[in-house]
Structures are given as C-alpha cells and as structure tokens.
PDB file of C-alpha atoms in Angstrom:
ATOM      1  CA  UNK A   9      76.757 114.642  71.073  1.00  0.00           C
ATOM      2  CA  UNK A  10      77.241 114.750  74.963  1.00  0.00           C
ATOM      3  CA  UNK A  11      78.156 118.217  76.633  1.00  0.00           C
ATOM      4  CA  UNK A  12      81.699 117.014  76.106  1.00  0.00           C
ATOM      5  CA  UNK A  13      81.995 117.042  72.580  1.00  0.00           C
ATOM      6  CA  UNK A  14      83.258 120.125  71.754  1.00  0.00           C
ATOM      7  CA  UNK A  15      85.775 120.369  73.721  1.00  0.00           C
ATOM      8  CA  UNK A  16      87.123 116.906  72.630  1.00  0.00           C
ATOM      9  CA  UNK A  17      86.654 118.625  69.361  1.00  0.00           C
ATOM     10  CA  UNK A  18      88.803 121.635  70.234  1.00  0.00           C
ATOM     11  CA  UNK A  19      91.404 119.349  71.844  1.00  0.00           C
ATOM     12  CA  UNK A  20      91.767 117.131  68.826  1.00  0.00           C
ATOM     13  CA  UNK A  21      91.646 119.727  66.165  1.00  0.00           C
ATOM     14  CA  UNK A  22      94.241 121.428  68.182  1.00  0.00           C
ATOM     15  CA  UNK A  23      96.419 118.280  67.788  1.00  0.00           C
ATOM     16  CA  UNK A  24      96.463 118.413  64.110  1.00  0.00           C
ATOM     17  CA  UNK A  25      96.715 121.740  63.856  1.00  0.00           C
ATOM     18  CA  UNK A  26     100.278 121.596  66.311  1.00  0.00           C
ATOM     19  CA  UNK A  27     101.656 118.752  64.468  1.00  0.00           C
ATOM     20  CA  UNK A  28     101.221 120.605  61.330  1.00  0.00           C
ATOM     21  CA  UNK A  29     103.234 123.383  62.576  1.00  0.00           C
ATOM     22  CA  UNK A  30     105.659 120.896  63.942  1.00  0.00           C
ATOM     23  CA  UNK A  31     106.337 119.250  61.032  1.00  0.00           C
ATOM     24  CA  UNK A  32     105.981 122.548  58.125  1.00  0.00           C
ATOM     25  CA  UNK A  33     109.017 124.222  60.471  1.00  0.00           C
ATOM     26  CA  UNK A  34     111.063 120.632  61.180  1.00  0.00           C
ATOM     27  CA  UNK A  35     110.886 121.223  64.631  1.00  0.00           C
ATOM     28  CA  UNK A  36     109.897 116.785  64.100  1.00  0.00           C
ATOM     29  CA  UNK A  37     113.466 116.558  62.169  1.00  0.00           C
ATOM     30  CA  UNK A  38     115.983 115.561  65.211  1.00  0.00           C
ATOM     31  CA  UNK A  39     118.629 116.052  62.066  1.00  0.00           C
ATOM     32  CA  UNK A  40     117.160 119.464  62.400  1.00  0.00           C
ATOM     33  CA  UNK A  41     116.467 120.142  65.906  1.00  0.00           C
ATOM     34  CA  UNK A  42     120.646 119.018  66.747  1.00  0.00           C
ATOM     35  CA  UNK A  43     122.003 121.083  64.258  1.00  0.00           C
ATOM     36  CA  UNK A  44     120.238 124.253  66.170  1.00  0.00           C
ATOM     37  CA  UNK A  45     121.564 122.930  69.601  1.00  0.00           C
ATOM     38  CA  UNK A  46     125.128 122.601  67.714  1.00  0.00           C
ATOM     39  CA  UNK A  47     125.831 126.312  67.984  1.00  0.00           C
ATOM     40  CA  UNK A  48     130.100 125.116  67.816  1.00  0.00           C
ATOM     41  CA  UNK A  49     129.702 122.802  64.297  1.00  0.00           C
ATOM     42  CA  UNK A  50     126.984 122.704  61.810  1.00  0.00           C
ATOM     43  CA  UNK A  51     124.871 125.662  63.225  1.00  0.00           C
ATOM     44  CA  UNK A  52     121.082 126.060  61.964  1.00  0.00           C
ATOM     45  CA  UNK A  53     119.508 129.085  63.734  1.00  0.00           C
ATOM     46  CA  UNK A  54     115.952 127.775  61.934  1.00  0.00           C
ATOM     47  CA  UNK A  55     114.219 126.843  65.821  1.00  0.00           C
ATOM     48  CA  UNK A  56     114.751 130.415  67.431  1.00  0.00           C
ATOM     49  CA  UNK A  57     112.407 131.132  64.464  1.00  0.00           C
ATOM     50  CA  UNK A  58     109.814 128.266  65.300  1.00  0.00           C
ATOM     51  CA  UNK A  59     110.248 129.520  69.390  1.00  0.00           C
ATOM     52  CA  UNK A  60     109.958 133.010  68.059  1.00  0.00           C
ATOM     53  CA  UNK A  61     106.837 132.075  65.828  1.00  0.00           C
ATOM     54  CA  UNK A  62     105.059 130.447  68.414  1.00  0.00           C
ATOM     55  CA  UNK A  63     105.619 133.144  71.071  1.00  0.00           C
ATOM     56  CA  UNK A  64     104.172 136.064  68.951  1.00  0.00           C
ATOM     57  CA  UNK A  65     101.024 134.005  69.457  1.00  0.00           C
ATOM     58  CA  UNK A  66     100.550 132.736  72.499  1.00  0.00           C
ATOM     59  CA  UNK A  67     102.166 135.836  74.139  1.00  0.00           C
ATOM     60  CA  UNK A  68      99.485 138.431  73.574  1.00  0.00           C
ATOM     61  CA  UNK A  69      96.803 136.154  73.013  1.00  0.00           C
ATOM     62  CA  UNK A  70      97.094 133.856  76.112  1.00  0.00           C
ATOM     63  CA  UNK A  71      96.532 137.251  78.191  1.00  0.00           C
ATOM     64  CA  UNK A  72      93.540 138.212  76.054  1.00  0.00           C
ATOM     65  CA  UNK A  73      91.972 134.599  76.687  1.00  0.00           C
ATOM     66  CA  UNK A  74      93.261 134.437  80.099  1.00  0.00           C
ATOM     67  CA  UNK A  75      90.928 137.927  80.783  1.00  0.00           C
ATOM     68  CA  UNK A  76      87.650 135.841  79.226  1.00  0.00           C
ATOM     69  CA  UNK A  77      85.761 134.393  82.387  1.00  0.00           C
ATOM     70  CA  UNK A  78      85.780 130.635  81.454  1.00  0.00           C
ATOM     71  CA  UNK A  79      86.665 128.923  78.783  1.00  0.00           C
ATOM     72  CA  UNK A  80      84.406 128.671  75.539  1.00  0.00           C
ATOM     73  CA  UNK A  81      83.358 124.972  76.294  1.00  0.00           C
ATOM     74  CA  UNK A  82      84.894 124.532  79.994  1.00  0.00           C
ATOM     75  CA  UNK A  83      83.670 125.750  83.037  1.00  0.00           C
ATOM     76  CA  UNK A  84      87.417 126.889  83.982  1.00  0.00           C
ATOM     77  CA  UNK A  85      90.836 127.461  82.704  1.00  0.00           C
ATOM     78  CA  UNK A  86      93.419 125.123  84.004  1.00  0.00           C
ATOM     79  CA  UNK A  87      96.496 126.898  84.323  1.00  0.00           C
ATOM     80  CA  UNK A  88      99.945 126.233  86.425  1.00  0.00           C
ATOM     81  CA  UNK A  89      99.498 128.133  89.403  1.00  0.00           C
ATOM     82  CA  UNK A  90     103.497 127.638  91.220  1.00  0.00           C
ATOM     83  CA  UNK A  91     105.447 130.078  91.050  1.00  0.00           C
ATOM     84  CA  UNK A  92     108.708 128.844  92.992  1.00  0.00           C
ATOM     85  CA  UNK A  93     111.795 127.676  91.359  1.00  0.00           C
ATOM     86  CA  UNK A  94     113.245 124.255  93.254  1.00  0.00           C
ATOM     87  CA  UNK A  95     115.144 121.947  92.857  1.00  0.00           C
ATOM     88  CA  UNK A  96     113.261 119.450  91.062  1.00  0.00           C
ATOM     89  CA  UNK A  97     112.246 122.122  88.120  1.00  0.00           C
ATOM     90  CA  UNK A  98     115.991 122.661  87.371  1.00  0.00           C
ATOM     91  CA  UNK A  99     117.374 118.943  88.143  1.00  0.00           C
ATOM     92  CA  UNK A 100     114.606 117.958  85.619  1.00  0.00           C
ATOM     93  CA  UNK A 101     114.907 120.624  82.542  1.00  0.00           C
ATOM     94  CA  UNK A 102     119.016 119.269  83.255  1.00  0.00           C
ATOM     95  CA  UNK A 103     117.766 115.706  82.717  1.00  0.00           C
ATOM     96  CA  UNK A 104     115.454 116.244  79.960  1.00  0.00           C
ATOM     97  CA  UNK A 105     117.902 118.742  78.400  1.00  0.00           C
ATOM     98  CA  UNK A 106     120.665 115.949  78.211  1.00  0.00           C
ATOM     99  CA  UNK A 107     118.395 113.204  76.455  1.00  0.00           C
ATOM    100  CA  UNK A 108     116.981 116.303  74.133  1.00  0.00           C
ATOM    101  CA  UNK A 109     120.666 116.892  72.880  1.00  0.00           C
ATOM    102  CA  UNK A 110     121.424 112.997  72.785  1.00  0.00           C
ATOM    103  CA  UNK A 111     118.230 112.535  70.371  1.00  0.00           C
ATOM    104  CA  UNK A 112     117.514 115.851  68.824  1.00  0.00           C
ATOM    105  CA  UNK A 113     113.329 114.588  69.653  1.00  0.00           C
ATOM    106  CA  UNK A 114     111.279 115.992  72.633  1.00  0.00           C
ATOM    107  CA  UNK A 115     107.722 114.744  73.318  1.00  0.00           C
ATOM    108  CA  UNK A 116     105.625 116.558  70.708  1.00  0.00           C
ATOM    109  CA  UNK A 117     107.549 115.975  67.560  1.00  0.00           C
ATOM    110  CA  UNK A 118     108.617 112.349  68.731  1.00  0.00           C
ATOM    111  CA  UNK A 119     104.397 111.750  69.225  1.00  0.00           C
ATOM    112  CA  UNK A 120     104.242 113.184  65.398  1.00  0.00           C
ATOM    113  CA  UNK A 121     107.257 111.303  64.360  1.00  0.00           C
ATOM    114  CA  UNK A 122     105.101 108.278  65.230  1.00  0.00           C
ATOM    115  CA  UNK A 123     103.183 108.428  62.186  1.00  0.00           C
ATOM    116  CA  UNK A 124     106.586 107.341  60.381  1.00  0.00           C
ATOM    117  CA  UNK A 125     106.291 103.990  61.937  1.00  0.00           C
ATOM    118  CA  UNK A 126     109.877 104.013  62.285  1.00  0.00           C
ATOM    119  CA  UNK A 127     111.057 101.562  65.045  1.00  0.00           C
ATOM    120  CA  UNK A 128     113.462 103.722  66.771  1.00  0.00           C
ATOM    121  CA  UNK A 129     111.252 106.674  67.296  1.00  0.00           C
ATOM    122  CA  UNK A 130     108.754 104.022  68.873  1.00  0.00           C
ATOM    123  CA  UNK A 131     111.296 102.723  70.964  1.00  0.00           C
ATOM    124  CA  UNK A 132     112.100 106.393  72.139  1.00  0.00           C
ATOM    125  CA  UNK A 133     108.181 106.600  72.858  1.00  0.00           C
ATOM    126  CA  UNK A 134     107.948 103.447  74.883  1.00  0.00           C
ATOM    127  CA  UNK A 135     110.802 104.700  76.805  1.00  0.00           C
ATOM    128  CA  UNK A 136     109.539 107.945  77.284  1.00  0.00           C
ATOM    129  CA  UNK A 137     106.758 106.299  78.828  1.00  0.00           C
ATOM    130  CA  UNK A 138     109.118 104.256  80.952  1.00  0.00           C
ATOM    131  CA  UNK A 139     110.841 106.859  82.118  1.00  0.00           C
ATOM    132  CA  UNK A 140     107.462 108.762  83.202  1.00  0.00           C
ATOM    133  CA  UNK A 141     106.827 105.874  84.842  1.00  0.00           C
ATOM    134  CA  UNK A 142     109.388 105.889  86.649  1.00  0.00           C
ATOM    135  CA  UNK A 143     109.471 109.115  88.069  1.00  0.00           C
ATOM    136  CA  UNK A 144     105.836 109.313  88.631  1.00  0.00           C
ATOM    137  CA  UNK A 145     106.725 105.902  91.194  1.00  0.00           C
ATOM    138  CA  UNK A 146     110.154 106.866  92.465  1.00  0.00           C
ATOM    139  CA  UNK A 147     108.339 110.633  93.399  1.00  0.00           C
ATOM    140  CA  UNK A 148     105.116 108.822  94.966  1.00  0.00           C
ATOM    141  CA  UNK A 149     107.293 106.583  96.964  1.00  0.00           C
ATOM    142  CA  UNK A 150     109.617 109.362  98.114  1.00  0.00           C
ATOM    143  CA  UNK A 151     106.422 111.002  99.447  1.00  0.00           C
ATOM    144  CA  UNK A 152     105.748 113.824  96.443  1.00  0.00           C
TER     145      UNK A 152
ATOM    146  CA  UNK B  16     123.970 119.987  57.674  1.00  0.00           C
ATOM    147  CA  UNK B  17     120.400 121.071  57.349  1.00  0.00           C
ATOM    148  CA  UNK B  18     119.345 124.148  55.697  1.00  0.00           C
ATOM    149  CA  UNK B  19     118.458 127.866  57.744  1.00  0.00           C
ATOM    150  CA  UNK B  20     114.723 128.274  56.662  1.00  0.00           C
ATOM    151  CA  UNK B  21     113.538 131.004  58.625  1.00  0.00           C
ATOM    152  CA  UNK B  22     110.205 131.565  57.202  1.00  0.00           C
ATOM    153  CA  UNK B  23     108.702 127.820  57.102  1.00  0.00           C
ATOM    154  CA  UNK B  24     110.181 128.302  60.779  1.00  0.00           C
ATOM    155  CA  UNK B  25     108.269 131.077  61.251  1.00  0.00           C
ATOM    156  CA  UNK B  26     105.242 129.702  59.868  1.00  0.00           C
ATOM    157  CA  UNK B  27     105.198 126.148  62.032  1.00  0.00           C
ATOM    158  CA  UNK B  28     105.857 128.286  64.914  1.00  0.00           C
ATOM    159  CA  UNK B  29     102.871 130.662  64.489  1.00  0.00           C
ATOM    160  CA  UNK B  30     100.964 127.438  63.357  1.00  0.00           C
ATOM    161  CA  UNK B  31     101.847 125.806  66.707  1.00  0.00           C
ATOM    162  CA  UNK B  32     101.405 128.914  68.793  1.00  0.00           C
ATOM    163  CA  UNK B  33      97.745 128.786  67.255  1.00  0.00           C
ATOM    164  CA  UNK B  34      97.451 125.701  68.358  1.00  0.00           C
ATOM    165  CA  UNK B  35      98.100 126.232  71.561  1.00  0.00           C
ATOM    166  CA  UNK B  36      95.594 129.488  71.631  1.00  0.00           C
ATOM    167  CA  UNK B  37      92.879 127.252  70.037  1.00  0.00           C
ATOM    168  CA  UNK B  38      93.339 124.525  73.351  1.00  0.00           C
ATOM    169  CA  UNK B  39      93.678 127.028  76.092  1.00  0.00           C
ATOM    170  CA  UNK B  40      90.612 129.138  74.236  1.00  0.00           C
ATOM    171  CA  UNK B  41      88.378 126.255  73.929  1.00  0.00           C
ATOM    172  CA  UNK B  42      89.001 123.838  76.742  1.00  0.00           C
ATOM    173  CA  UNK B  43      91.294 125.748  79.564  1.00  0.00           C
ATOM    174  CA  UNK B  44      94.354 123.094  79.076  1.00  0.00           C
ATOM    175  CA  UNK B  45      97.622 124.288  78.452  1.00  0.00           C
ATOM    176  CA  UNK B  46      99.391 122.188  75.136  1.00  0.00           C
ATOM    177  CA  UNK B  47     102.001 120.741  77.555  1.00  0.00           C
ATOM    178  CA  UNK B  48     102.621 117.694  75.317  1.00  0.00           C
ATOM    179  CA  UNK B  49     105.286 115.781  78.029  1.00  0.00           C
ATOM    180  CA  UNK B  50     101.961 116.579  80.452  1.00  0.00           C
ATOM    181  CA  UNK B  51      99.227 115.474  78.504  1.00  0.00           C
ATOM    182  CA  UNK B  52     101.488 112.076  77.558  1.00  0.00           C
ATOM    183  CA  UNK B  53     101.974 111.624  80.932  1.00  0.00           C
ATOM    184  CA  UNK B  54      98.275 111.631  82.374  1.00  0.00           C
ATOM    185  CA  UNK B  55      97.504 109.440  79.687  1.00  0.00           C
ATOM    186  CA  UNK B  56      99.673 106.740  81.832  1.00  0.00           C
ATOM    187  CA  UNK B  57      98.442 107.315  85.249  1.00  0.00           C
ATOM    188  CA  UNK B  58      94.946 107.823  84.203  1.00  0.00           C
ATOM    189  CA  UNK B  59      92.529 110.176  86.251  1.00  0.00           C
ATOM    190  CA  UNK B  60      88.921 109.083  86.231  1.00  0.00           C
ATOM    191  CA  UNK B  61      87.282 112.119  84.178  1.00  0.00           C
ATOM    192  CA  UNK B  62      90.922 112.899  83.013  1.00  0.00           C
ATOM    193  CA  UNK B  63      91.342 110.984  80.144  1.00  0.00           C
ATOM    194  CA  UNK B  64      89.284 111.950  76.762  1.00  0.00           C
ATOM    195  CA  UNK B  65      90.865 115.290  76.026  1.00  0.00           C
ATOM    196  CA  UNK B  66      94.031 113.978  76.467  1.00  0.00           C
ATOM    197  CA  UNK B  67      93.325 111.137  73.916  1.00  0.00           C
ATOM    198  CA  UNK B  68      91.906 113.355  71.704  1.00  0.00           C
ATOM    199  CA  UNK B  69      94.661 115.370  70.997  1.00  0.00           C
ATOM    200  CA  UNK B  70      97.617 113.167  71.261  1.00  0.00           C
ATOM    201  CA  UNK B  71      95.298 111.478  68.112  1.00  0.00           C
ATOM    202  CA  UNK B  72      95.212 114.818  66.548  1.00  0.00           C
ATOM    203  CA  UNK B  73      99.018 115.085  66.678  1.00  0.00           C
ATOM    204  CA  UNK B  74      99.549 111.324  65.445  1.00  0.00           C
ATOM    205  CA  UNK B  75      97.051 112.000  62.567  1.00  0.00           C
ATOM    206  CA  UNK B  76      98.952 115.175  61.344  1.00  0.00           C
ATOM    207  CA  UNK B  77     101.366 112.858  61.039  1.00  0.00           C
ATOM    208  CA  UNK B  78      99.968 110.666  59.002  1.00  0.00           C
ATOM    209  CA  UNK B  79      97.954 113.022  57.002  1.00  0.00           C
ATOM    210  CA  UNK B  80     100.724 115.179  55.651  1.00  0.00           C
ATOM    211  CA  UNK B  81     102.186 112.581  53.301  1.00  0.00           C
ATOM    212  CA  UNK B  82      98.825 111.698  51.828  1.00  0.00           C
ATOM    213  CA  UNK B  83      97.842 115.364  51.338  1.00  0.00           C
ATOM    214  CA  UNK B  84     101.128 116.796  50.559  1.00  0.00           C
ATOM    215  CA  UNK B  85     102.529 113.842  48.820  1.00  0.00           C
ATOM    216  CA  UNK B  86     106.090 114.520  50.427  1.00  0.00           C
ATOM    217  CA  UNK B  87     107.717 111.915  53.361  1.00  0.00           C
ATOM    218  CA  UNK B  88     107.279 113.112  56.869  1.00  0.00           C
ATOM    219  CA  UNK B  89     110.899 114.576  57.370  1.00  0.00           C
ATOM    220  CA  UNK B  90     112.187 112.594  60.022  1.00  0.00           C
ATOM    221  CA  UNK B  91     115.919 112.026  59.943  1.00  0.00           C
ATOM    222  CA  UNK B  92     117.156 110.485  62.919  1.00  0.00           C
ATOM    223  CA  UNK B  93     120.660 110.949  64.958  1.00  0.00           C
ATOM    224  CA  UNK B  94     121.470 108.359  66.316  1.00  0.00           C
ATOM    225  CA  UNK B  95     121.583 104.646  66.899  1.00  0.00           C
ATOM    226  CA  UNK B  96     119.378 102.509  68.575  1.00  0.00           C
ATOM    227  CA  UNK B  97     120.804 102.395  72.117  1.00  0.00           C
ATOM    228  CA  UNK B  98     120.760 106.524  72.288  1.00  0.00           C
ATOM    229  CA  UNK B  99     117.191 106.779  70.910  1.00  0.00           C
ATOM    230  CA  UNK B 100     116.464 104.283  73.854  1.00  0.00           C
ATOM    231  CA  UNK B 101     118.725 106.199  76.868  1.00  0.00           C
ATOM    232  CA  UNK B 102     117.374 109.359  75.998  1.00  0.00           C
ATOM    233  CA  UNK B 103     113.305 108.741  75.819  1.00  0.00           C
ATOM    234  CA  UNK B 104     114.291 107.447  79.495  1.00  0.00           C
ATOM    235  CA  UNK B 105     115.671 110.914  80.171  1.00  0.00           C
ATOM    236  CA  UNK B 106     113.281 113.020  78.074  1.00  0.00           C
ATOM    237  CA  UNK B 107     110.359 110.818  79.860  1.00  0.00           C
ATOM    238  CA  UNK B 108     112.051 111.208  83.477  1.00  0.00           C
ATOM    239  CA  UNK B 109     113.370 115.021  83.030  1.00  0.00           C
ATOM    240  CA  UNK B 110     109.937 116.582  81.634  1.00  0.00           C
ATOM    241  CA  UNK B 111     107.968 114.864  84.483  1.00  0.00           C
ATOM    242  CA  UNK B 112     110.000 116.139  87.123  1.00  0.00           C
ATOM    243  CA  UNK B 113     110.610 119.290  85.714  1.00  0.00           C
ATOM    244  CA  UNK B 114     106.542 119.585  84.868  1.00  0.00           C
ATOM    245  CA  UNK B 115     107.187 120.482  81.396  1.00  0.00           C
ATOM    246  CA  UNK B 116     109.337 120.356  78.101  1.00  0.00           C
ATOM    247  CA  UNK B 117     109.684 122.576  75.110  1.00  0.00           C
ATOM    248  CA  UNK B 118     105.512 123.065  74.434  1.00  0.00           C
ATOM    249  CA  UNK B 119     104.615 123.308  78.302  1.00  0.00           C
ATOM    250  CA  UNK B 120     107.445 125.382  79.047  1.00  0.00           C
ATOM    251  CA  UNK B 121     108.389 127.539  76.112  1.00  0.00           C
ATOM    252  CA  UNK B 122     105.220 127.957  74.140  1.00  0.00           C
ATOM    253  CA  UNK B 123     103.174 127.810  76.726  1.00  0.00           C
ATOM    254  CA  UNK B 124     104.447 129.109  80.006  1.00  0.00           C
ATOM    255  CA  UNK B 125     106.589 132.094  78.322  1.00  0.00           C
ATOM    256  CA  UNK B 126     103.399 132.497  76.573  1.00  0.00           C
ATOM    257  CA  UNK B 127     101.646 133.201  80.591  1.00  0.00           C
ATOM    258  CA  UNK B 128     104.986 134.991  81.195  1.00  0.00           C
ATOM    259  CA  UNK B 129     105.697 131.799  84.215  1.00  0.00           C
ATOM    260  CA  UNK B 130     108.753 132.871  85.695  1.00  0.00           C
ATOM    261  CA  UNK B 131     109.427 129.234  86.557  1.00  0.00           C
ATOM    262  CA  UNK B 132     109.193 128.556  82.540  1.00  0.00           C
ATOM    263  CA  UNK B 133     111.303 131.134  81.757  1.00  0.00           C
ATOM    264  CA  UNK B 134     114.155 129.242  84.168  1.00  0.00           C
ATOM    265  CA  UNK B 135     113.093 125.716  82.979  1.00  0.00           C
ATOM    266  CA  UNK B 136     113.760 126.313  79.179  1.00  0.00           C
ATOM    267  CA  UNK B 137     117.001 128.876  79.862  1.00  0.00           C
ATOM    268  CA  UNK B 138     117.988 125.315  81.901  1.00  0.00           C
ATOM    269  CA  UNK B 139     117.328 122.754  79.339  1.00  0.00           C
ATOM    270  CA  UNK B 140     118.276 125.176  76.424  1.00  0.00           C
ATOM    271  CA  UNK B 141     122.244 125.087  78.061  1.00  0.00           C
ATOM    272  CA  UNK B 142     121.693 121.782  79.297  1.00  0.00           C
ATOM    273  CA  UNK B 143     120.858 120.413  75.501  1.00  0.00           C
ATOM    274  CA  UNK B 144     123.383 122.584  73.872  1.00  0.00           C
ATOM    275  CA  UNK B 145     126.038 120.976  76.174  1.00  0.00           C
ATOM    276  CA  UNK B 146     125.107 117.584  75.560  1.00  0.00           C
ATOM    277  CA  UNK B 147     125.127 118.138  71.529  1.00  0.00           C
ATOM    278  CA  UNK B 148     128.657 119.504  71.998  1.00  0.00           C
ATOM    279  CA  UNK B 149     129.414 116.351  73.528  1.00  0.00           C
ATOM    280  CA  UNK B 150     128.085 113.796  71.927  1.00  0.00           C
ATOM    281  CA  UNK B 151     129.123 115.066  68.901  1.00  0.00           C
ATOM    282  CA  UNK B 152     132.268 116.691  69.280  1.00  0.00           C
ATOM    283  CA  UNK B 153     133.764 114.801  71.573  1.00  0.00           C
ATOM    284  CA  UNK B 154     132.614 111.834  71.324  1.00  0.00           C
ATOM    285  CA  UNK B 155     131.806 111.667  68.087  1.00  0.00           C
ATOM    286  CA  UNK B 156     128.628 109.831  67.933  1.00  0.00           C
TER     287      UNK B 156
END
C-alpha cells in the first residue's frame, strides 16, 4: 500500500462503475447511439435520457465537491481552467462529430466495447490512437 | 431500429454521472475518457497509473457483465470495416483538438457549467446528426 493506492483505487473502481452505466443504458451500442443521431429515419430519443441521467449527477454534485478543499486522496482538484471558445475547440467537436455519426462509437463505449474482442471495434481503437497521435505531432510541430 | 428505453437510459446515465462524482471526489480528475486515452500515449512521468487504472476499470466492466449477467455485451456495429477505421482517425484527431468528447465535455464540463463545453457538445451534437443524415440517407451506407 503506497500513499497512492487509493486513489488508483478510486480511479479504477470509477472505471467499472462508468462502463456499467455505459453499457445498462446502450450508450456502447453504435446500433443504438446512430439511431438517436438519426432524428430524420429511425429516431430513438433513449441518449437524451443517458445525457439527462448523467447530468442530474454531476450537476449539483460537482459544485458540492468542487466547494471541498482538496480532494479525498489528492492534494488538488484538476479541473479545466480555459474559458475561451477558438477555433480549434469548434474545428475539433466538427471533426470528432463527423467520425461519431460515421461509427455511432466515441471513446468511452468503444474502450468498453473492447471487452467484445471484436476486430473492428479494435481497429477503431488503434485508430483512435493514430489519430491522437497525430494531432498531438501535427499541433507540437505547428508550435501548440 | 432499436427500442426507446428511457428508464435503463436513465439509470446508465445516473450510473455514469456517479462515476464521474466518485473520480473527481476521490482523485481531482475529471472522467474525460478521449483525455485520459490520450495521456496514456504521450506518457507524463508521474502521469500514468490513474490513467491505467481506470481505462482497466472500463475494459473489465466489459468483460464482467457477461459473466455476471449472463447476457452478450450489446454491441451491434454500423458499419463496415473501412468506416470503423476512417472514423477512430477522426474521433482520435477531433476529441484531441477539441480537448474533449461526449464524457469530458457533456458529463463532465456541463456538469462544472464550462461554457466552452456547453459550445463543444451543441458543435459535435449538429455536427454528428449531420453526418448520420448523410451517411445514411444519402448515401446509404
């Protein structure tokens, strides 16, 4: 047991505990996650639920453990401080938007969906990573 | 067609909000999953173990639920090869630049009410919708 281990702890049990809710609302079912984004053929409303869900919570609760002077086993919270909206925000949510709707998978269900062992979601992991990558060098090069 | 079911909706969600409570509560991070991948690739000295320990968290889920529940993961995929391929290139690429995706964003940063959240998912949420439409409407894919 080192000083770190409860907050490895936390972080894993945390895991579990969000790829549970992932998979009991089918937010890991791209069948299901496309036929929300469909709102003009074979429209399933079920997401706005999962969003909805998942707001409730961290809505009034992030504030309350926001107002708590550290975290329980971290010596600070770290939170997104920016507040601007440029370019790159927008261009990106476009980009990531477009292979969202193309799949129906974005990175936490198509982690979960791993489990399946199904080839094509580990293809859309590798690139995923690739694609990371390659923004994380085009961006350093460009001079961030 | 899938079917509308609201409250197992409702339930993930608040399971997934909880989550992301129990994470910020006990270790300060945020549950921004495109994030947490991503640090895992361009690894910080002092960076790395929480990251790894919950990615594992969210792979074992995945591999608990069949043996507990006794019921497939339910996984049914879109689309062929080639498009599972283009788009992890554009998921990958999009949430890094845009420094976040549907957990960072939405849970998360509406959850801190982030202003710059709010924009990023009203931006991918049209950007996503529009894509579906074409891909399957007009292009029939």
């Amino acid at each position: 047991m080192t000083k770190q281990t409860p907050a490895l702890l936390i972080a894993f049990g945390s895991g579990i505990l969000f790829s549970i809710g992932l998979i009991v609302s089918q937010m890991v079912n791209p069948a299901k996650v496309l036929n929300f984004l469909d709102v003009a053929g074979t429209w399933d409303p079920t997401l706005a639920f999962v969003m909805g869900g998942a707001v409730a919570v961290t809505l009034p609760l992030f504030a309350w453990v926001l107002k708590r002077p550290h975290p329980l086993f971290a010596k600070q919270f770290y939170v997104p401080t920016r507040k601007d909206v440029d370019g790159r925000l927008i261009g990106g949510s476009i980009i990531f938007g477009i292979g969202w709707g193309i799949a129906g998978l974005c990175p936490g269900p198509a982690i979960t969906a791993a489990a399946t062992g199904l080839l094509p979601v580990l293809g859309f992991l590798a690139a995923m990573a690739a694609g990371a990558l390659l923004q994380n060098w085009l961006f350093t090069r460009l001079g961030k | 067609m899938t079917e509308f079911t609201p409250i197992s909706g409702l339930i993930g969600g608040i399971l997934i909000g909880v989550a992301s409570v129990l994470m910020l509560w006990g270790t300060g991070r945020i549950t921004g999953i495109s994030g947490i991948f991503g640090g895992l690739l361009t690894p910080a000295r002092g960076d790395v173990s929480w990251r790894a320990a919950f990615i594992a968290g969210l792979v074992l889920g995945g591999l608990l639920w069949p043996l507990i529940t006794g019921t497939s993961l339910p996984v049914d995929l879109q689309v062929s090869w080639p498009w599972m391929l283009v788009a992890g290139l554009l998921v990958g690429f999009g949430t890094r630049l845009g420094g976040g995706c549907t957990s960072g964003h939405g849970v998360c940063g509406i959850g801190r009410r982030s202003m710059r959240s709010v924009v990023a998912v009203v931006t991918f949420m049209i950007s996503a919708v529009v894509t579906t439409y074409v891909v399957r409407h007009l292009l029939g894919a």
